[in-house]
Amino acid sequence: MLDGKVALVTGGTRGIGLATARALAEAGATVVLTGRDEAKAKEAAAAAGAASGLALDVTDAKAVSTLVRGVAKEHGKLDIVVANAGIMEDALLGMIREELVDTTLSTNVAGTLHTVQAAARAMMRKKTGAIVVLASIVGEHGSAGQTVYAASKAAVANIARSAAKELGRSGIRVNAVAPGVIDTDLTSGLSEDAKAENIGKTPLGRLGTPEDVANAIRFLVSDDASFITGQVLGIDGGLVL
Ligand code: NAD
């Protein structure tokens, strides 16, 4: 399905990013995954069957640009980029600290933007490519106690919608996935009651797995999705927030 394609996944050391790196590698792509910590990135790359694991903090625009250019140069091209790196910290409105706003927006919004910009530059030469960014059901509908995260993920969805409009004529597709509640380290802080409440509101009656999201991303970056761009695909078991 992805034989001969070169793919980059940010934040690929665990959770959805790791499952995505594995799914793309299993489909035949040459995968480079990144993580903030080089040793963890290398370990994850070996576990996922990826070609390499590199250190990258997506808040550093210059580092993102240099790494993406380097990957494209080393492999001769870059076909697929998954801007997955992201953070989530809950805070009620009255408890929101400036630092939380800064770290969330610089990681989720600016980090995604840097990655999409660098990907577009690398893909422009061949006039083909597929980018997926990680939005969230929370960004589409809002969630009490998650105003900062929700705002950041609404921005991520609109990075996909806008970049898709700008890059379509260059043969580059940009889509977002909007997961519901997926069982990863990011959601490990949820109480059993909160998990049960979410499952109760989910028609498919369970939390999502990283593979549920990875499989949808693998479809979106494949040629099977060649006429799909600018979409925000819910992967949420039908969850109604
Ligand atoms: P996770 O916490 O398990 O993994 C996040 C990854 O991003 C980690 O590898 C982490 O090291 C990396 N990361 C964080 N900040 C980074 C930075 N500045 N530079 C580089 N890497 C960085 O989370 P996950 O559940 O796998 O989430 C992956 C993505 O999916 C995130 O963008 C998240 O917001 C989104 N998402 C998750 C859920 C969910 O329920 N788990 C739901 C909706 C959206």
Coordinates of C-alpha atoms and ligand atoms in Angstrom, one line a residue:
M1 CA 0.0 0.0 0.0
L2 CA 2.9 2.4 0.8
D3 CA 5.8 0.6 -0.9
G4 CA 8.5 3.1 -1.9
K5 CA 7.1 6.0 0.1
V6 CA 9.2 8.0 2.6
A7 CA 7.3 9.0 5.8
L8 CA 8.1 11.2 8.8
V9 CA 6.1 10.9 12.1
T10 CA 6.7 13.5 14.9
G11 CA 6.2 12.5 18.5
G12 CA 6.6 8.9 17.5
T13 CA 8.1 7.4 20.7
R14 CA 4.8 6.2 22.1
G15 CA 1.0 6.2 21.8
I16 CA -0.6 7.2 18.5
G17 CA 2.7 8.3 17.0
L18 CA 4.4 5.0 17.7
A19 CA 1.3 3.0 16.4
T20 CA 1.3 5.2 13.3
A21 CA 5.0 4.7 12.6
R22 CA 4.5 1.0 12.9
A23 CA 1.4 1.0 10.6
L24 CA 3.2 3.0 7.9
A25 CA 6.3 0.7 8.1
E26 CA 4.1 -2.4 7.9
A27 CA 2.4 -1.0 4.8
G28 CA 5.9 -0.7 3.2
A29 CA 6.9 2.9 3.8
T30 CA 10.4 3.9 4.9
V31 CA 9.6 5.6 8.2
V32 CA 11.6 8.2 10.1
L33 CA 10.2 8.9 13.6
T34 CA 11.1 11.7 15.9
G35 CA 11.0 12.2 19.7
R36 CA 12.3 14.8 22.0
D37 CA 14.8 12.3 23.5
E38 CA 17.2 10.7 21.0
A39 CA 17.7 7.4 22.8
K40 CA 13.9 6.9 23.1
A41 CA 13.4 7.8 19.5
K42 CA 16.0 5.2 18.4
E43 CA 14.4 2.6 20.7
A44 CA 10.9 3.3 19.4
A45 CA 12.2 3.2 15.8
A46 CA 13.6 -0.3 16.3
A47 CA 10.3 -1.4 17.9
A48 CA 8.2 0.1 15.1
G49 CA 10.3 -1.2 12.2
A50 CA 11.1 2.3 11.3
A51 CA 14.3 3.2 9.4
S52 CA 15.5 5.7 12.0
G53 CA 14.7 7.6 15.1
L54 CA 15.8 11.2 15.5
A55 CA 15.7 13.9 18.2
L56 CA 13.3 16.8 17.5
D57 CA 11.5 19.4 19.6
V58 CA 8.7 20.6 17.4
T59 CA 8.6 24.0 19.2
D60 CA 12.0 24.8 17.6
A61 CA 11.1 26.0 14.0
K62 CA 14.7 26.0 12.8
A63 CA 15.3 22.4 14.1
V64 CA 12.1 21.2 12.4
S65 CA 13.1 22.8 9.1
T66 CA 16.6 21.4 9.2
L67 CA 15.4 17.9 10.2
V68 CA 12.7 17.7 7.5
R69 CA 15.2 19.0 4.8
G70 CA 17.7 16.4 6.0
V71 CA 15.3 13.5 5.8
A72 CA 14.2 14.5 2.3
K73 CA 17.8 14.8 1.2
E74 CA 18.9 11.5 2.7
H75 CA 16.0 9.5 1.2
G76 CA 15.7 11.5 -2.0
K77 CA 12.1 12.7 -1.3
L78 CA 9.4 13.0 1.4
D79 CA 6.0 11.6 0.6
I80 CA 4.2 11.5 3.9
V81 CA 4.4 13.7 7.1
V82 CA 2.3 13.0 10.2
A83 CA 2.4 16.0 12.6
N84 CA 1.5 14.1 15.7
A85 CA 3.5 15.6 18.6
G86 CA 1.2 17.2 21.1
I87 CA 0.5 17.8 24.8
M88 CA -2.6 18.0 26.9
E89 CA -3.0 19.5 30.3
D90 CA -6.4 20.2 31.9
A91 CA -7.2 23.4 33.7
L92 CA -10.5 25.1 34.6
L93 CA -10.8 28.7 33.3
G94 CA -9.9 30.3 36.6
M95 CA -6.8 28.1 37.0
I96 CA -5.2 28.6 33.6
R97 CA -1.6 29.8 34.1
E98 CA 0.2 31.8 31.4
E99 CA 2.8 29.1 31.2
L100 CA 0.2 26.5 30.3
V101 CA -1.1 28.7 27.5
D102 CA 2.5 29.2 26.2
T103 CA 3.5 25.5 26.3
T104 CA 0.3 24.3 24.8
L105 CA 0.2 26.8 22.0
S106 CA 3.9 26.5 21.2
T107 CA 3.7 22.7 21.0
N108 CA 0.3 22.0 19.5
V109 CA -0.2 25.0 17.3
A110 CA 3.3 26.4 16.4
G111 CA 4.8 22.9 16.5
T112 CA 2.2 21.6 14.0
L113 CA 2.6 24.7 11.9
H114 CA 6.4 24.4 11.7
T115 CA 6.0 20.7 10.7
V116 CA 3.4 21.5 8.0
Q117 CA 5.5 24.4 6.6
A118 CA 8.7 22.3 6.4
A119 CA 6.8 19.3 4.9
A120 CA 5.2 21.5 2.3
R121 CA 8.6 23.0 1.3
A122 CA 10.1 19.5 1.0
M123 CA 7.1 18.1 -1.0
M124 CA 6.7 21.1 -3.3
R125 CA 9.7 20.0 -5.5
K126 CA 8.0 16.8 -6.5
K127 CA 4.5 18.3 -6.5
T128 CA 3.1 15.4 -4.5
G129 CA 2.6 14.5 -0.9
A130 CA 0.2 13.8 2.0
I131 CA 0.2 15.5 5.4
V132 CA -1.9 14.5 8.4
V133 CA -2.2 16.6 11.6
L134 CA -3.6 15.5 14.9
A135 CA -6.7 17.6 15.9
S136 CA -9.2 16.3 18.5
I137 CA -12.9 15.9 19.1
V138 CA -12.3 18.4 21.9
G139 CA -11.2 21.0 19.3
E140 CA -14.3 20.4 17.3
H141 CA -16.8 20.6 20.2
G142 CA -15.1 22.1 23.2
S143 CA -14.8 20.5 26.7
A144 CA -15.1 21.9 30.2
G145 CA -11.7 22.1 31.9
Q146 CA -9.9 21.9 28.5
T147 CA -10.3 25.4 27.1
V148 CA -6.6 25.8 26.2
Y149 CA -6.2 22.4 24.7
A150 CA -9.5 22.7 22.8
A151 CA -8.4 26.1 21.4
S152 CA -5.1 24.6 20.3
K153 CA -6.7 21.7 18.6
A154 CA -9.3 23.9 16.8
A155 CA -6.3 25.8 15.5
V156 CA -4.7 22.5 14.3
A157 CA -7.9 21.6 12.4
N158 CA -7.8 24.9 10.7
I159 CA -4.1 24.5 9.8
A160 CA -5.2 21.4 7.9
R161 CA -8.2 23.1 6.2
S162 CA -6.2 26.2 5.2
A163 CA -3.0 24.4 4.1
A164 CA -5.2 22.0 2.0
K165 CA -6.6 25.1 0.2
E166 CA -3.1 26.5 -0.4
L167 CA -1.3 23.3 -1.3
G168 CA -3.8 21.5 -3.4
R169 CA -2.6 22.9 -6.7
S170 CA 0.9 21.7 -5.8
G171 CA -0.4 18.1 -5.5
I172 CA -0.1 18.1 -1.7
R173 CA -3.1 16.8 0.4
V174 CA -3.5 17.9 4.0
N175 CA -6.0 16.3 6.4
A176 CA -6.6 16.1 10.1
V177 CA -7.8 13.3 12.3
A178 CA -9.9 14.2 15.3
P179 CA -9.6 11.3 17.8
G180 CA -12.1 10.9 20.7
V181 CA -10.7 9.4 23.9
I182 CA -7.8 7.1 23.0
D183 CA -6.1 4.9 25.6
T184 CA -2.6 6.3 25.7
D185 CA -0.3 8.0 28.3
L186 CA -2.0 11.3 27.4
T187 CA -5.3 10.1 28.9
S188 CA -3.8 7.8 31.6
G189 CA -4.6 10.5 34.2
L190 CA -8.4 10.0 33.6
S191 CA -10.2 8.5 36.5
E192 CA -12.0 5.2 36.1
D193 CA -15.2 7.1 36.5
A194 CA -14.3 9.6 33.8
K195 CA -13.3 6.7 31.5
A196 CA -16.7 4.9 32.2
E197 CA -18.5 8.2 31.5
N198 CA -16.8 8.6 28.2
I199 CA -17.5 4.9 27.3
G200 CA -21.1 5.5 28.2
K201 CA -21.3 8.3 25.7
T202 CA -19.6 6.3 23.0
P203 CA -22.0 4.3 20.8
L204 CA -19.2 1.7 20.0
G205 CA -18.9 1.2 23.8
R206 CA -15.2 1.4 24.3
L207 CA -12.2 3.7 24.4
G208 CA -10.1 4.0 21.2
T209 CA -6.8 2.3 20.7
P210 CA -3.7 4.0 19.1
E211 CA -4.1 1.5 16.3
D212 CA -7.7 2.8 15.6
V213 CA -6.1 6.2 14.8
A214 CA -3.0 4.8 13.1
N215 CA -5.2 2.8 10.6
A216 CA -7.2 5.9 9.7
I217 CA -4.0 7.9 9.2
R218 CA -2.5 5.1 7.0
F219 CA -5.6 5.4 4.8
L220 CA -5.5 9.2 4.6
V221 CA -1.8 9.2 3.5
S222 CA -2.4 6.4 0.9
D223 CA -3.4 6.7 -2.7
D224 CA -6.8 5.3 -1.7
A225 CA -7.4 8.8 -0.3
S226 CA -6.2 10.6 -3.4
F227 CA -9.3 12.9 -3.7
I228 CA -9.5 13.7 0.0
T229 CA -8.1 16.9 1.3
G230 CA -9.0 19.6 3.9
Q231 CA -11.0 17.1 6.0
V232 CA -11.2 16.6 9.7
L233 CA -12.0 12.9 10.2
G234 CA -13.5 11.9 13.6
I235 CA -12.1 8.7 15.0
D236 CA -14.2 8.5 18.1
G237 CA -16.5 5.5 18.1
G238 CA -19.3 8.0 17.7
L239 CA -18.6 9.8 21.0
V240 CA -20.9 12.7 21.6
L241 CA -19.3 15.3 23.9
Ligands
NAD1 P1 1.3 10.7 24.1 O1 1.5 11.7 25.2 O2 1.3 9.3 24.4 O3 2.4 11.0 22.9 C1 2.7 12.3 22.5 C2 4.0 12.3 21.8 O4 4.3 13.7 21.5 C3 5.1 11.9 22.7 O5 6.0 11.1 22.0 C4 5.8 13.1 23.2 O6 7.1 13.0 23.6 C5 5.6 14.0 21.9 N1 5.9 15.4 22.2 C6 5.3 16.2 23.1 N2 5.8 17.4 23.0 C7 6.7 17.4 22.0 C8 7.6 18.4 21.5 N3 7.6 19.7 21.9 N4 8.4 18.0 20.4 C9 8.4 16.8 20.0 N5 7.6 15.8 20.5 C10 6.8 16.1 21.5 O7 -0.1 11.2 23.4 P2 -1.0 10.5 22.3 O8 -2.3 10.2 23.0 O9 -0.3 9.5 21.5 O10 -1.3 11.8 21.4 C11 -0.7 12.0 20.1 C12 -1.5 13.2 19.5 O11 -2.8 12.9 19.4 C13 -1.4 14.5 20.3 O12 -1.2 15.6 19.3 C14 -2.7 14.5 21.0 O13 -3.1 15.8 21.3 C15 -3.6 13.9 19.9 N6 -4.9 13.4 20.5 C16 -4.8 12.4 21.4 C17 -6.0 11.9 22.0 C18 -6.1 10.8 23.0 O14 -7.2 10.6 23.5 N7 -5.0 10.2 23.4 C19 -7.3 12.4 21.5 C20 -7.2 13.4 20.6 C21 -6.0 13.9 20.0

